PDB file of C-alpha atoms in Angstrom:
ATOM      1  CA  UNK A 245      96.666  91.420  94.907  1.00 85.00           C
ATOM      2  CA  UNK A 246      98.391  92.270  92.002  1.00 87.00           C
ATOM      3  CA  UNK A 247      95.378  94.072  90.441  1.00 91.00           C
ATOM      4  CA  UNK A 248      95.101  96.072  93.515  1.00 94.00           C
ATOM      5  CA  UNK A 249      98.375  97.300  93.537  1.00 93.00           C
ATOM      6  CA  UNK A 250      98.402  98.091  89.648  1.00 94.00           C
ATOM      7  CA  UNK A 251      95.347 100.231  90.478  1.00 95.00           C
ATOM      8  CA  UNK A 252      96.644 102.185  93.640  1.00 95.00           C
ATOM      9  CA  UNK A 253      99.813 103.002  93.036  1.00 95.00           C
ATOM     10  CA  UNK A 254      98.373 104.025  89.501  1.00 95.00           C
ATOM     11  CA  UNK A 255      95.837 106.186  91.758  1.00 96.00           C
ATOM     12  CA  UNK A 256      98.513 107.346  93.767  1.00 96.00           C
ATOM     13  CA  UNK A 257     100.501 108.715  90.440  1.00 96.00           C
ATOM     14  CA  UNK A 258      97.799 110.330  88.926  1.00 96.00           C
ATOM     15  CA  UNK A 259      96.930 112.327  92.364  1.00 96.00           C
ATOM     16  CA  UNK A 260     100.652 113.788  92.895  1.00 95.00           C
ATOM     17  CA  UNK A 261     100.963 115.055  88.964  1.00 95.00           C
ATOM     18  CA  UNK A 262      97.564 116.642  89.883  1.00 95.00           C
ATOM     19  CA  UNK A 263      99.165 118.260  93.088  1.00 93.00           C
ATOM     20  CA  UNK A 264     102.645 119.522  90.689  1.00 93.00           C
ATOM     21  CA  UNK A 265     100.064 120.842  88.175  1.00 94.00           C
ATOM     22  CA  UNK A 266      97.955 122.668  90.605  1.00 92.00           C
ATOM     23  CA  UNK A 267     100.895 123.817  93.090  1.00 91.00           C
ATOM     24  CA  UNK A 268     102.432 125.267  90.058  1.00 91.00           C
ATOM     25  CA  UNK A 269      99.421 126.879  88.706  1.00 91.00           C
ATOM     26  CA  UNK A 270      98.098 128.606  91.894  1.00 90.00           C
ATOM     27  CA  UNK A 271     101.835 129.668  92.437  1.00 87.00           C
ATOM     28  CA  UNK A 272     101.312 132.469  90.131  1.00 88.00           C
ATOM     29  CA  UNK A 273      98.424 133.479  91.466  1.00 87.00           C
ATOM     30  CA  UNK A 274      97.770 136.394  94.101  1.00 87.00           C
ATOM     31  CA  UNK A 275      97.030 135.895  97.313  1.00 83.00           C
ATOM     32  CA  UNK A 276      93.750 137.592  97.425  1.00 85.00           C
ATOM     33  CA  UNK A 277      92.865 135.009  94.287  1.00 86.00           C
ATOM     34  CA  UNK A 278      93.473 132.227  96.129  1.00 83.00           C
ATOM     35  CA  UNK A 279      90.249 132.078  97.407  1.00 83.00           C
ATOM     36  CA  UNK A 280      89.196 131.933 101.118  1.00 87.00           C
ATOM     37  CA  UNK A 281      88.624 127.829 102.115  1.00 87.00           C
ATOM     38  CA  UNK A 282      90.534 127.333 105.341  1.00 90.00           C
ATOM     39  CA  UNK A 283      92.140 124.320 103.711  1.00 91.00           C
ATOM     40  CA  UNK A 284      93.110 126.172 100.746  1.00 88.00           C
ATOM     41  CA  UNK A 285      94.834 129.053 102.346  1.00 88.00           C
ATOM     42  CA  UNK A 286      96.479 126.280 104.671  1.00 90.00           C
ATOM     43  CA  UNK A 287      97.923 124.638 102.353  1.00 88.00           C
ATOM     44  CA  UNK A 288      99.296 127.729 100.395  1.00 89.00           C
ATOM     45  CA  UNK A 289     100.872 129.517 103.529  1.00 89.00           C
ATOM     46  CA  UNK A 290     102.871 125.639 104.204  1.00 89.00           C
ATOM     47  CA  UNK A 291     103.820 125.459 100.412  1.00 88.00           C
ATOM     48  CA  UNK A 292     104.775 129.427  99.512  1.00 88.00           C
ATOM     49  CA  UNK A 293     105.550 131.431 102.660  1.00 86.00           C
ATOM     50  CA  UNK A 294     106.844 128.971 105.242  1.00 87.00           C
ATOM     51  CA  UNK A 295     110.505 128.458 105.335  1.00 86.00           C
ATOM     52  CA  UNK A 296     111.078 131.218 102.564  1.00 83.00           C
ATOM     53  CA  UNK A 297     108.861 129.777  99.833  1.00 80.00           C
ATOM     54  CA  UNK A 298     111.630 126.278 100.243  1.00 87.00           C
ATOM     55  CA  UNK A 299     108.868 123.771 100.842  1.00 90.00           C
ATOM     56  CA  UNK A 300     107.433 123.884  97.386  1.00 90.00           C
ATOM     57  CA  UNK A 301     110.789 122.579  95.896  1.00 90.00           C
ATOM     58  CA  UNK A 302     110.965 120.400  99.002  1.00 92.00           C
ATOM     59  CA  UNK A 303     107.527 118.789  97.883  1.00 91.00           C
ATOM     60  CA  UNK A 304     108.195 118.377  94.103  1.00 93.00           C
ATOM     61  CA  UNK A 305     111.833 116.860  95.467  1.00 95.00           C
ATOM     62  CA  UNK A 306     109.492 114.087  97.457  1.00 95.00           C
ATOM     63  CA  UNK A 307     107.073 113.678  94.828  1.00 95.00           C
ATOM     64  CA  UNK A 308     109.297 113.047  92.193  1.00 96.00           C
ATOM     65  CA  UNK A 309     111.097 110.075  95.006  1.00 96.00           C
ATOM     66  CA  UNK A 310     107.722 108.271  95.536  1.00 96.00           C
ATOM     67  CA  UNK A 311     106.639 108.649  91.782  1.00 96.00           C
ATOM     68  CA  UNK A 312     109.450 106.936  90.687  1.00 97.00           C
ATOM     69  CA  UNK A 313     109.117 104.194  93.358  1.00 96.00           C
ATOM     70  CA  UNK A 314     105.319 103.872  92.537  1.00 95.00           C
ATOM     71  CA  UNK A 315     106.966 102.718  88.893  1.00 95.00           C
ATOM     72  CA  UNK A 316     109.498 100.295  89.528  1.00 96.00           C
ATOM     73  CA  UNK A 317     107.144  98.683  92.006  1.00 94.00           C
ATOM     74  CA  UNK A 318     104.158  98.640  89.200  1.00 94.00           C
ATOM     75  CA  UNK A 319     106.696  98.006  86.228  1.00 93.00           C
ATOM     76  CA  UNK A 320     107.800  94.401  89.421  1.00 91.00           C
ATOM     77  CA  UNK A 321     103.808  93.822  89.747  1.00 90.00           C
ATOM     78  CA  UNK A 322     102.785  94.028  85.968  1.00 88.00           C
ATOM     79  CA  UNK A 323     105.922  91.682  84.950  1.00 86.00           C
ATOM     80  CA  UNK A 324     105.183  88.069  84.022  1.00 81.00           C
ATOM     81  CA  UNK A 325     106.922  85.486  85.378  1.00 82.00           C
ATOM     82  CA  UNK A 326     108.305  83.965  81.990  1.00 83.00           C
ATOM     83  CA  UNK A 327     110.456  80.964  82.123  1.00 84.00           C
ATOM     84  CA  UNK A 328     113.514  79.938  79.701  1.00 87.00           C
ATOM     85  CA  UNK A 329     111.969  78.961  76.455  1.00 86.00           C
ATOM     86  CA  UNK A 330     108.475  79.769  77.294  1.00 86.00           C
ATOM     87  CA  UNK A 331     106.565  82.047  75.185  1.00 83.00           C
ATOM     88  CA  UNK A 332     105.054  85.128  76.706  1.00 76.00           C
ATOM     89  CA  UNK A 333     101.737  85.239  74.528  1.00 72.00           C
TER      90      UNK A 333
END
């Protein structure tokens, strides 16, 4: 179970510092070079023009939260259960 865990939240990490690189990167882009994918341009108007542009700060606020509790749960799973004047080798 532990494994699994490691590996998820892990997987879960790596896919929202892809989303903060991206978000960033097509946020200084022009509209017309965003492309024209319905999921694309979905996603955008949410982020940038909903709310006056507040739900892109809103999102990297939330990421940040479950990126950090991704970690402490990983850093609780990868521990080992050493006892008082065991080794740990």
């Amino acid at each position: 179970v532990s494994v699994i865990l490691f590996f998820g939240l892990m997987s879960i990490v790596g896919m929202l510092e892809g989303m903060q690189i991206a978000f960033f990167g097509v946020a200084k882009l022009t509209e017309d070079k965003r492309g024209d994918n319905s999921w694309a341009l979905s996603t955008c108007d949410i982020l940038y023009n909903r709310r006056g542009g507040l739900n892109l700060p809103g999102f990297m606020i939330g990421r940040q939260l479950c990126v950090v509790t991704c970690f402490f749960v990983v850093a609780r799973v990868a521990t080992q259960n050493v006892g008082p004047g065991e080794t740990n080798v």
